[in-house]
Amino acid sequence: MAKVVGIDLGTTNSVVAFVQAGKPEVITSKEGSRLVPSVVAVDVQSEIVGITAKNQMVTNPEQTFYSIKRLIGRRFDDAAVQKDVGLLPFEIRKSAKDGIEIKFGDQWVAPEVISAKVLAKIKADAEAYLGEPVNQAVITVPAYFDDAQRQATKNAGQIAGLEVLRIINEPTAAAIAYGLDKQGDQTIIVYDLGGGTFDVSVLEIGDGVYEVKSTSGDTHLGGDDFDQVLIDHMIAEFKKDQGIDLKEDPAALQRLKEAAEKAKITLSSAESTEVNLPYITADAKGPKHFRMTLSKADYEKLVMNLIERTFDSVNKAITDAGISKSEIQEVIMVGGMTRMPLVLKKVEEFFGKKPNLSVNPDEVVAVGASLQAAVLAGDSSVQDITLLDVTPLSLGLEVNAGEMHVLIPRNTTIPTEKTEDMFTTAVDNQPAIDVKVLQGERPLARDNKVLGNFRLDGIDPAPRNTPRFAITFKLDANGILNVKAKDLKSQKEQQITITASTQLDQAEIDKFVKEAAENAQKDQLELARLKAINEAETVIYQTEKLLSENKDKVKEEDKMKLEESVEKTKTELKTVKDSNSAELANLENATKELMEALQGVDATLYQSNSQPEAQPNDGSGVPTPTNDEPAEPSEVIDPEKDNN
């Protein structure tokens, strides 16, 4: 049976995990990392995803796409989105449906199309790791994601070729991963501060049941914002010192972003750090360099208000759950930003107890998702899990020309269904009713988010207040809404699955899925081309290095053979301009010939260099040992431990 995976589609990094014999395991990417940067880039030749895309952000800022999770399922006119539009280096515009479009290469696409490329990379890595197809997944989202954002995330999975079995909230997934239900009934709170979003959820757990009592959060508060505060500070200091505004230089901004992230990580363990960026820009007088010493205390002052903002949501979640802080047994920390010492300190001060740090905060969400995926797949090695999640925001409709009438209040356990049959017409002989579906907490409809509209027509003529209509809201386990209106007299009804105006419709999703399938072979050829080029360049470099370092040791005939083979390979390299299979085959053959010739010379050199030298003799006929001490092993650094 094919594996079902759990995916944490993060703002900064994404993680995928699966369950093997009842134990969750995080999948390593093709690049050898457990974290896949949620970054996509378009260069002259191809699209690249993950660490390769992240590594070229400085040289290709306008076609490197990151923090897409902050944009997915959002309206262009949203104030938080408008802030991002001013900070992100790539082009963003309003779509025809009032949503968001991003200039991706030479086309404009919805954010979920770019997120789908990250998911497709994760899918491919998982298939390579497991050695079998991966077609189904459980994907996590912030608990405070609204209906549009959840649907857009599900669409991204579909475009990537995944059947999304369930969308679950990140804090709930984290609680599952901690396995706290094995420790008896508990009330816990999950504090999730990630790369782009903040979530807090209160849960009651025990006997395999995870019941969310309340949730709150901010979908525009995370590590990106901590970085931005420092970037703004550096820009201001440079302008004060040099009179140049670095906001106008996309390449400089990307270098500042990288420097801010590194400084943030360093200051988690050091008292100060130096930011040194030579040749950050130039003016008529010549190049300019950026240099700053930043102390931990100064950085903490800059970001203190962001940390304090998180407790507004924490207080709201505790109040909505109807409990006090003293009733919380465990505080679970999730997300890379929770590694920051000041965050841990403030959480401990607020709750009066040390937070639980027993699981890797970067991986815990994907691990929990994989356990839920195993349950949905019928894996008998995993204890059955019952998730009782909640909807983060109230759902209702517009009535009386402007009021918000709530059918499903926020923090209602899902799945749920609610029907009310007391709706009627507002004017005599009204032929139809328009149903405007809303999400939010404001009393006036105009202040809440419109999820969708539909019309029930064909109403028999009658005085106002005479016809009766039943409106049904059905919220599924993914937090996705279906709405139905029914004329109780004629039994005529109309219904929709909410697909907000910011999202792709099914035809558009199908189009992208079809394009992905049609281009699969082309994409594989392009991958083969890049691999062949990389291998050829590597072998050429190794050969030229060997010849340079061993001029006097390589036989003349071997030297000529290698030089001829190098020139042949270089010639074939120049001809590989696209994914033409014949050109690729010629390059691969030339590379193979060069590699074989190189290996032959390597072997000859090794034999000549390994001939035993005369050893000093102490007269006993036994070689005298030297006084050389064995070398100390080099330190192995795990880059993931340094990821904040």
XYZ file of C-alpha atoms in Angstrom:
644
model
C 0.000 0.000 0.000
C 1.371 3.425 -0.971
C 2.494 5.642 1.872
C 0.407 8.596 3.014
C 2.587 11.441 4.248
C 2.116 14.379 6.571
C 3.302 17.764 5.290
C 3.981 20.951 7.218
C 3.856 23.549 4.436
C 5.705 26.345 6.211
C 6.322 29.998 5.458
C 10.096 29.618 5.705
C 10.697 25.857 5.629
C 8.555 22.823 4.887
C 8.853 19.320 6.351
C 7.413 15.938 5.315
C 7.128 12.802 7.456
C 5.635 9.302 7.284
C 4.938 6.460 9.708
C 6.904 3.240 9.596
C 5.913 0.393 11.964
C 4.061 2.827 14.196
C 6.946 5.306 14.438
C 6.987 8.661 12.633
C 10.059 9.445 10.533
C 11.032 12.746 8.932
C 12.004 12.387 5.274
C 15.337 13.741 4.099
C 15.321 15.773 0.896
C 17.445 14.959 -2.145
C 19.851 17.644 -0.928
C 20.274 15.807 2.382
C 18.271 18.133 4.641
C 15.196 17.469 6.756
C 14.016 21.045 6.118
C 13.070 22.193 2.606
C 13.122 25.999 2.198
C 9.712 27.124 0.902
C 11.409 29.053 -1.884
C 10.852 28.868 -5.653
C 12.914 30.664 -8.291
C 12.821 31.168 -12.036
C 16.121 31.648 -13.855
C 16.909 31.839 -17.557
C 16.834 28.082 -18.009
C 14.447 26.565 -15.487
C 12.475 26.638 -12.252
C 14.259 25.621 -9.054
C 12.854 24.886 -5.611
C 14.246 24.585 -2.093
C 17.805 25.244 -0.948
C 19.049 25.808 -4.513
C 16.461 28.554 -4.986
C 17.267 30.100 -1.618
C 20.993 30.180 -2.397
C 20.501 32.454 -5.410
C 18.120 34.962 -3.809
C 20.696 37.781 -3.834
C 21.528 37.456 -7.529
C 17.931 36.936 -8.679
C 15.720 38.824 -6.187
C 12.818 39.693 -8.469
C 12.266 36.094 -9.590
C 12.823 34.359 -6.240
C 9.555 33.713 -4.420
C 9.331 33.178 -0.668
C 6.878 33.753 2.217
C 4.066 32.791 -0.171
C 2.102 31.336 2.741
C 1.474 34.911 3.914
C -0.308 35.623 0.605
C -2.187 32.392 -0.112
C -5.972 32.740 -0.079
C -5.794 36.467 0.759
C -7.462 39.479 -0.822
C -5.180 42.027 -2.454
C -6.748 44.922 -0.533
C -6.065 43.300 2.852
C -3.947 45.754 4.881
C -1.436 43.060 5.868
C -1.054 42.012 2.231
C -0.452 45.618 1.213
C 2.386 45.770 3.731
C 3.935 42.663 2.169
C 3.528 44.120 -1.332
C 5.814 46.952 -0.262
C 8.447 44.626 1.202
C 8.640 41.622 -1.116
C 10.911 42.094 -4.161
C 8.723 40.320 -6.714
C 5.748 41.898 -8.501
C 2.266 41.457 -6.981
C -1.010 42.746 -8.400
C -4.761 42.458 -7.873
C -6.416 39.657 -9.838
C -9.703 39.968 -11.698
C -11.354 38.309 -8.675
C -9.869 40.809 -6.170
C -7.315 38.225 -5.089
C -3.551 38.171 -5.595
C -1.440 37.427 -8.644
C 2.341 37.150 -8.702
C 4.608 37.788 -11.727
C 6.190 34.354 -12.107
C 8.577 34.324 -15.049
C 6.539 35.696 -17.952
C 3.110 34.855 -16.518
C 0.872 35.970 -13.655
C -0.183 33.187 -11.266
C -2.072 32.770 -7.983
C 0.024 32.181 -4.820
C -1.222 28.590 -4.550
C 0.422 27.795 -7.904
C 3.814 28.690 -6.418
C 3.061 26.804 -3.190
C 2.180 23.815 -5.386
C 5.741 23.838 -6.733
C 7.070 23.491 -3.174
C 4.642 20.632 -2.556
C 5.645 18.973 -5.842
C 9.298 19.124 -4.738
C 8.348 17.581 -1.376
C 6.334 14.882 -3.162
C 9.274 14.033 -5.447
C 11.707 13.909 -2.510
C 9.361 11.637 -0.563
C 8.990 9.291 -3.532
C 12.767 9.105 -3.973
C 13.239 8.438 -0.248
C 10.506 5.791 -0.004
C 11.016 4.224 -3.428
C 7.302 4.270 -4.217
C 4.631 6.732 -5.402
C 3.216 9.247 -2.920
C -0.243 10.412 -3.965
C -2.011 11.221 -0.681
C -1.193 13.604 2.135
C -2.402 15.364 5.234
C -1.352 19.024 5.065
C -1.263 21.385 8.038
C -2.280 25.040 8.168
C -2.221 27.678 10.906
C -5.231 27.285 13.188
C -6.211 30.863 12.416
C -6.333 30.323 8.636
C -9.767 31.207 7.333
C -11.871 29.240 4.847
C -10.281 30.847 1.789
C -6.746 30.128 2.973
C -7.594 26.501 3.762
C -9.209 25.955 0.383
C -6.268 27.596 -1.388
C -3.854 25.279 0.466
C -5.931 22.269 -0.573
C -5.889 23.553 -4.168
C -2.096 23.800 -4.031
C -1.921 20.152 -2.993
C -4.200 19.144 -5.855
C -2.096 21.074 -8.389
C 0.997 19.284 -7.058
C -0.627 15.907 -7.755
C -1.637 15.115 -4.178
C -5.001 13.995 -2.878
C -5.319 16.015 0.316
C -7.057 13.665 2.749
C -7.307 16.233 5.502
C -6.334 19.795 6.317
C -5.502 19.971 10.038
C -4.408 22.789 12.287
C -0.708 23.059 13.091
C -1.136 23.293 16.895
C -3.336 20.178 16.872
C -0.729 18.290 14.837
C 1.941 19.385 17.303
C -0.087 18.104 20.258
C -0.449 14.722 18.535
C 3.305 14.517 17.998
C 4.051 15.181 21.661
C 1.921 12.155 22.543
C 0.630 13.906 25.634
C -2.533 11.809 25.645
C -0.394 8.956 27.000
C 0.120 10.944 30.215
C -3.532 11.087 31.234
C -6.153 13.798 30.770
C -4.562 17.214 30.405
C -5.327 20.769 29.398
C -2.510 22.143 27.290
C -1.752 25.218 25.260
C 0.256 25.195 22.027
C 2.283 28.356 21.356
C 3.271 28.257 17.674
C 5.519 31.076 16.436
C 6.794 30.158 12.977
C 8.308 31.913 10.002
C 5.247 33.900 8.983
C 2.338 33.142 11.302
C 1.485 32.893 14.998
C -1.062 30.460 16.424
C -2.198 29.567 19.892
C -4.640 26.779 20.737
C -6.031 25.416 23.998
C -6.666 21.645 23.901
C -8.069 19.020 26.226
C -6.471 15.649 25.491
C -6.644 12.084 26.739
C -7.381 8.537 25.539
C -6.499 9.410 21.954
C -8.966 12.326 21.806
C -7.630 15.799 21.000
C -10.342 18.385 21.577
C -9.535 21.967 20.700
C -11.374 24.277 23.088
C -10.307 27.540 21.466
C -7.848 29.013 19.015
C -6.521 32.439 18.156
C -3.587 33.948 16.334
C -2.193 36.301 13.742
C -1.513 35.144 10.172
C 0.926 38.051 9.715
C 3.206 37.655 12.720
C 6.278 35.442 12.566
C 9.997 35.200 11.926
C 9.675 37.284 8.753
C 8.471 40.191 10.868
C 11.354 39.796 13.332
C 13.736 39.916 10.359
C 11.968 42.936 8.883
C 12.312 44.968 12.085
C 16.070 44.412 11.956
C 16.223 45.120 8.211
C 14.392 48.431 8.739
C 16.843 49.280 11.535
C 19.860 48.562 9.315
C 18.364 50.574 6.438
C 17.779 53.537 8.756
C 21.321 53.379 10.159
C 22.866 53.191 6.690
C 20.784 56.105 5.442
C 21.777 58.181 8.458
C 25.447 57.346 7.879
C 25.649 57.404 4.063
C 22.518 59.243 2.935
C 21.509 56.315 0.697
C 18.172 54.490 0.975
C 18.806 50.763 0.429
C 15.065 50.141 -0.014
C 15.498 51.159 -3.631
C 18.020 48.364 -4.334
C 16.474 44.826 -4.562
C 19.854 43.054 -4.442
C 20.916 45.044 -1.372
C 17.603 44.236 0.316
C 18.134 40.508 -0.232
C 21.619 40.724 1.280
C 20.183 42.570 4.266
C 17.497 39.895 4.632
C 20.104 37.121 4.693
C 22.211 39.091 7.178
C 19.205 39.750 9.437
C 18.314 36.052 9.545
C 21.905 35.072 10.376
C 22.162 37.769 13.059
C 18.898 36.585 14.639
C 20.204 33.016 14.819
C 23.596 34.078 16.189
C 22.036 36.216 18.919
C 20.154 33.186 20.239
C 23.462 32.017 21.708
C 25.837 35.022 21.596
C 25.740 38.411 23.301
C 26.594 40.336 20.127
C 27.255 39.875 16.431
C 28.780 41.875 13.609
C 26.922 42.450 10.361
C 29.505 43.067 7.640
C 28.316 43.488 4.025
C 31.060 44.864 1.746
C 30.037 46.551 -1.507
C 26.389 46.748 -0.430
C 25.848 49.564 -2.956
C 27.680 52.393 -4.715
C 27.272 56.057 -5.599
C 29.240 58.591 -7.642
C 32.040 58.511 -5.058
C 32.481 54.756 -5.312
C 31.433 51.549 -3.506
C 29.791 51.632 -0.075
C 30.146 49.033 2.662
C 27.756 48.179 5.484
C 29.119 47.320 8.918
C 27.282 47.192 12.231
C 27.789 45.612 15.642
C 24.485 44.472 17.130
C 24.059 43.398 20.745
C 21.486 40.909 21.955
C 20.005 43.611 24.221
C 19.558 46.027 21.298
C 17.942 43.345 19.136
C 15.560 42.333 21.920
C 14.453 45.966 22.299
C 13.698 46.096 18.576
C 11.457 42.998 18.615
C 9.945 43.192 22.100
C 6.621 44.563 20.844
C 6.275 41.621 18.412
C 6.669 39.127 21.259
C 4.194 41.064 23.410
C 1.687 40.994 20.507
C 1.565 37.216 20.744
C 0.099 37.405 24.237
C -2.935 39.333 22.973
C -3.891 36.157 21.105
C -2.885 33.951 24.058
C -5.209 35.860 26.402
C -8.048 35.663 23.887
C -7.640 31.882 23.497
C -7.590 31.326 27.276
C -10.685 33.508 27.748
C -12.573 31.760 24.936
C -11.710 28.359 26.445
C -13.238 29.451 29.755
C -10.185 28.511 31.831
C -7.455 30.232 33.825
C -3.702 30.073 33.264
C -3.316 27.923 36.377
C -5.390 25.135 34.785
C -2.883 24.628 31.959
C -0.598 21.652 32.606
C 1.758 21.993 29.629
C 2.873 24.827 27.344
C 4.040 23.327 24.043
C 6.487 25.359 21.948
C 6.302 25.040 18.162
C 8.058 26.910 15.345
C 11.627 28.037 14.774
C 11.155 31.428 16.462
C 10.478 29.706 19.807
C 14.230 29.009 19.971
C 14.776 32.699 20.726
C 15.712 33.005 24.435
C 13.557 36.101 24.963
C 10.475 34.291 23.602
C 11.056 31.384 26.012
C 11.621 33.783 28.898
C 8.433 35.757 28.234
C 6.344 32.579 27.843
C 7.694 31.224 31.140
C 6.955 34.541 32.882
C 3.411 34.629 31.488
C 2.440 31.068 32.437
C 4.583 30.708 35.548
C 6.051 27.423 34.315
C 8.808 26.267 32.000
C 7.576 25.503 28.465
C 7.843 21.985 27.033
C 10.804 21.738 24.622
C 11.019 17.959 24.291
C 10.406 17.772 20.509
C 12.154 19.542 17.609
C 10.002 22.666 17.022
C 10.744 22.648 13.271
C 9.596 19.039 12.749
C 6.869 18.475 15.329
C 3.986 19.630 13.098
C 4.916 17.329 10.199
C 5.357 14.428 12.628
C 1.851 14.974 14.017
C 0.423 15.241 10.506
C 2.066 11.934 9.557
C 0.434 10.198 12.529
C -2.976 11.499 11.462
C -2.193 10.442 7.883
C -1.421 6.912 9.078
C -4.742 6.747 10.931
C -6.657 7.894 7.832
C -4.781 5.294 5.769
C -5.903 2.542 8.140
C -2.434 1.830 9.570
C -3.116 -0.566 12.457
C 0.301 0.145 14.002
C -0.868 3.623 15.047
C -3.274 4.245 17.907
C -6.566 5.674 16.703
C -6.699 9.460 17.000
C -9.852 11.517 17.268
C -9.459 15.178 16.343
C -12.060 17.601 17.563
C -10.835 20.827 15.994
C -12.640 24.163 15.948
C -13.390 26.885 13.451
C -11.256 29.959 14.215
C -13.787 32.584 13.106
C -17.578 32.934 13.142
C -19.513 32.080 9.976
C -22.770 33.681 8.958
C -24.603 35.697 6.328
C -25.770 39.226 5.648
C -29.357 40.010 6.733
C -31.508 43.113 7.040
C -29.416 45.051 4.530
C -26.188 45.070 6.451
C -26.175 42.944 9.609
C -23.977 39.887 10.164
C -26.141 36.956 11.315
C -23.936 34.211 12.818
C -24.876 30.564 12.224
C -21.623 28.955 13.411
C -19.824 30.875 16.198
C -16.031 30.847 16.399
C -14.449 27.965 18.351
C -17.293 25.606 17.395
C -16.045 22.021 17.172
C -15.842 20.721 13.604
C -17.191 18.997 11.607
C -20.506 20.697 12.297
C -23.790 21.566 10.589
C -26.309 24.264 11.432
C -29.685 25.001 9.797
C -32.002 27.945 10.461
C -35.398 28.157 8.736
C -36.675 31.578 9.773
C -35.373 33.604 6.825
C -37.830 35.477 4.599
C -38.138 38.215 1.959
C -37.664 41.947 2.534
C -40.052 43.325 -0.169
C -43.362 42.300 -1.732
C -43.210 39.795 -4.604
C -39.438 39.390 -4.227
C -38.417 36.873 -6.974
C -35.053 35.794 -5.490
C -32.813 35.999 -2.449
C -29.076 36.651 -2.548
C -27.055 34.766 0.040
C -23.818 36.527 1.008
C -21.661 34.232 3.153
C -19.419 35.977 5.685
C -16.610 35.127 8.103
C -15.561 37.319 10.993
C -16.499 38.780 14.353
C -17.877 42.232 13.469
C -21.609 43.002 13.830
C -21.824 44.739 10.436
C -21.534 42.611 7.312
C -19.295 45.150 5.543
C -16.607 44.740 8.216
C -16.304 40.971 7.755
C -14.776 38.874 5.005
C -17.054 37.822 2.136
C -16.439 34.144 1.407
C -18.905 33.847 -1.459
C -22.303 34.714 -2.953
C -25.088 32.746 -4.598
C -28.757 33.283 -5.533
C -31.896 31.255 -4.898
C -34.441 32.384 -7.512
C -37.863 31.314 -8.796
C -39.667 32.371 -5.611
C -43.463 32.515 -5.997
C -44.931 36.051 -5.736
C -45.986 36.802 -2.147
C -46.099 39.668 0.342
C -42.862 40.339 2.175
C -42.210 38.249 5.306
C -44.435 35.463 3.897
C -42.004 33.025 2.165
C -39.764 30.930 4.410
C -36.261 29.773 3.604
C -33.909 27.389 5.364
C -30.174 28.180 5.257
C -27.749 25.381 6.095
C -24.052 25.823 6.866
C -22.032 22.589 6.787
C -18.402 22.831 7.891
C -16.306 19.729 7.187
C -13.292 18.310 9.038
C -10.957 20.385 6.858
C -12.697 23.588 7.939
C -14.139 24.050 4.429
C -17.686 25.353 4.179
C -20.730 24.236 2.167
C -23.850 26.437 2.158
C -27.396 25.552 1.034
C -30.561 27.671 0.727
C -34.003 26.053 0.374
C -37.454 27.504 -0.340
C -39.652 25.622 2.155
C -42.784 26.021 -0.006
C -41.477 24.930 -3.413
C -38.643 22.791 -1.980
C -36.399 24.430 -4.562
C -32.812 24.723 -3.350
C -29.427 26.077 -4.334
C -26.060 25.251 -2.811
C -22.358 25.961 -3.193
C -19.046 24.892 -1.772
C -17.461 28.154 -0.808
C -14.587 29.058 -3.104
C -13.830 32.641 -2.219
C -13.111 35.188 -4.912
C -9.418 35.163 -4.047
C -9.054 31.516 -5.083
C -8.689 29.514 -8.237
C -11.849 27.886 -9.489
C -11.921 24.168 -10.302
C -11.347 24.766 -14.014
C -8.169 26.682 -13.242
C -6.992 23.988 -10.832
C -7.657 21.299 -13.442
C -5.693 23.349 -15.965
C -2.631 23.481 -13.730
C -2.884 19.767 -12.900
C -3.080 18.986 -16.629
C -0.125 21.238 -17.406
C 1.934 19.523 -14.711
C 1.142 16.112 -16.197
C 1.829 17.279 -19.755
C 5.144 18.825 -18.749
C 6.299 15.919 -16.561
C 8.458 14.440 -19.328
C 9.801 17.853 -20.296
C 10.630 18.595 -16.651
C 12.480 15.278 -16.320
C 14.499 16.032 -19.469
C 15.376 19.458 -18.134
C 16.459 17.868 -14.858
C 18.611 15.397 -16.796
C 20.148 18.283 -18.777
C 21.090 20.192 -15.642
C 22.494 17.033 -14.067
C 24.583 16.249 -17.169
C 25.941 19.801 -17.292
C 26.821 19.713 -13.597
C 28.606 16.352 -13.922
C 30.549 17.496 -16.981
C 31.679 20.737 -15.340
C 32.708 18.839 -12.201
C 34.825 16.280 -14.095
C 36.421 19.036 -16.221
C 37.338 20.921 -13.043
C 38.787 17.800 -11.405
C 40.844 16.989 -14.517
C 42.255 20.492 -14.898
C 43.059 20.583 -11.185
C 44.894 17.253 -11.403
C 46.931 18.394 -14.408
C 47.800 21.673 -12.717
C 48.922 20.057 -9.455
C 50.790 17.139 -11.055
C 52.519 18.703 -14.073
C 55.740 16.750 -13.611
C 54.117 13.438 -12.621
C 51.654 12.858 -15.478
C 53.060 11.134 -18.551
C 52.983 13.246 -21.692
C 50.758 10.789 -23.556
C 48.278 10.731 -20.628
C 48.353 14.512 -20.444
C 47.526 14.837 -24.150
C 44.729 12.298 -23.859
C 43.187 14.147 -20.905
C 43.479 17.559 -22.588
C 41.834 16.252 -25.757
C 39.037 14.691 -23.723
C 38.534 17.928 -21.779
C 38.236 19.937 -25.021
C 35.776 17.416 -26.450
C 33.625 17.629 -23.311
C 33.736 21.437 -23.348
C 32.630 21.423 -26.992
C 29.680 19.153 -26.188
C 28.796 21.427 -23.257
C 28.399 24.382 -25.601
C 25.963 22.459 -27.798
C 23.589 21.553 -24.942
C 21.254 24.540 -25.097
C 18.001 22.718 -24.419
C 16.766 19.273 -23.441
C 17.520 17.634 -26.815
C 18.114 13.972 -25.991
C 20.763 13.483 -28.698
C 22.811 16.421 -27.425
C 22.478 15.114 -23.872
C 23.650 11.662 -24.915
C 26.733 13.141 -26.639
C 27.608 15.147 -23.536
C 27.089 12.171 -21.229
C 29.333 9.988 -23.445
C 32.057 12.642 -23.543
C 31.867 13.043 -19.773
C 32.060 9.276 -19.284
C 35.162 9.031 -21.524
C 36.819 11.888 -19.652
C 35.973 10.326 -16.284
C 37.450 6.967 -17.338
C 40.634 8.620 -18.576
C 40.883 10.645 -15.369
C 40.407 7.561 -13.210
C 43.189 5.771 -15.107
C 45.647 8.615 -14.513
C 44.489 8.922 -10.910
C 45.237 5.260 -10.306
C 48.728 5.563 -11.835
C 49.520 8.617 -9.697
C 48.238 6.877 -6.584
C 50.492 3.870 -7.156
C 53.570 6.032 -7.733
C 52.812 8.217 -4.696
C 52.213 5.231 -2.418
C 55.588 3.509 -3.046
C 57.201 2.919 0.403
C 59.959 5.356 1.260
C 63.125 4.295 3.061
C 62.441 4.256 6.775
C 64.930 5.339 9.407
C 66.547 2.302 11.049
C 67.619 1.955 14.656
C 69.740 -1.128 13.904
C 67.139 -3.665 14.984
C 65.730 -4.151 11.528
C 62.406 -2.661 12.689
C 61.238 0.742 11.342
C 61.511 3.477 13.962
C 58.111 4.993 14.767
C 57.667 8.736 14.121
C 56.566 11.178 16.782
C 53.525 12.345 14.769
C 50.284 12.397 16.749
C 47.065 11.277 15.040
C 44.996 14.200 13.789
C 42.018 15.349 15.806
C 38.717 14.561 14.090
C 37.122 17.612 12.474
C 33.971 18.972 14.106
C 30.778 17.929 12.349
C 28.232 20.742 12.272
C 24.553 19.970 11.858
C 23.101 22.914 9.922
C 19.562 22.082 11.071
C 20.489 22.802 14.698
C 21.330 26.326 13.631
C 18.030 26.912 11.873
C 15.871 29.491 13.582
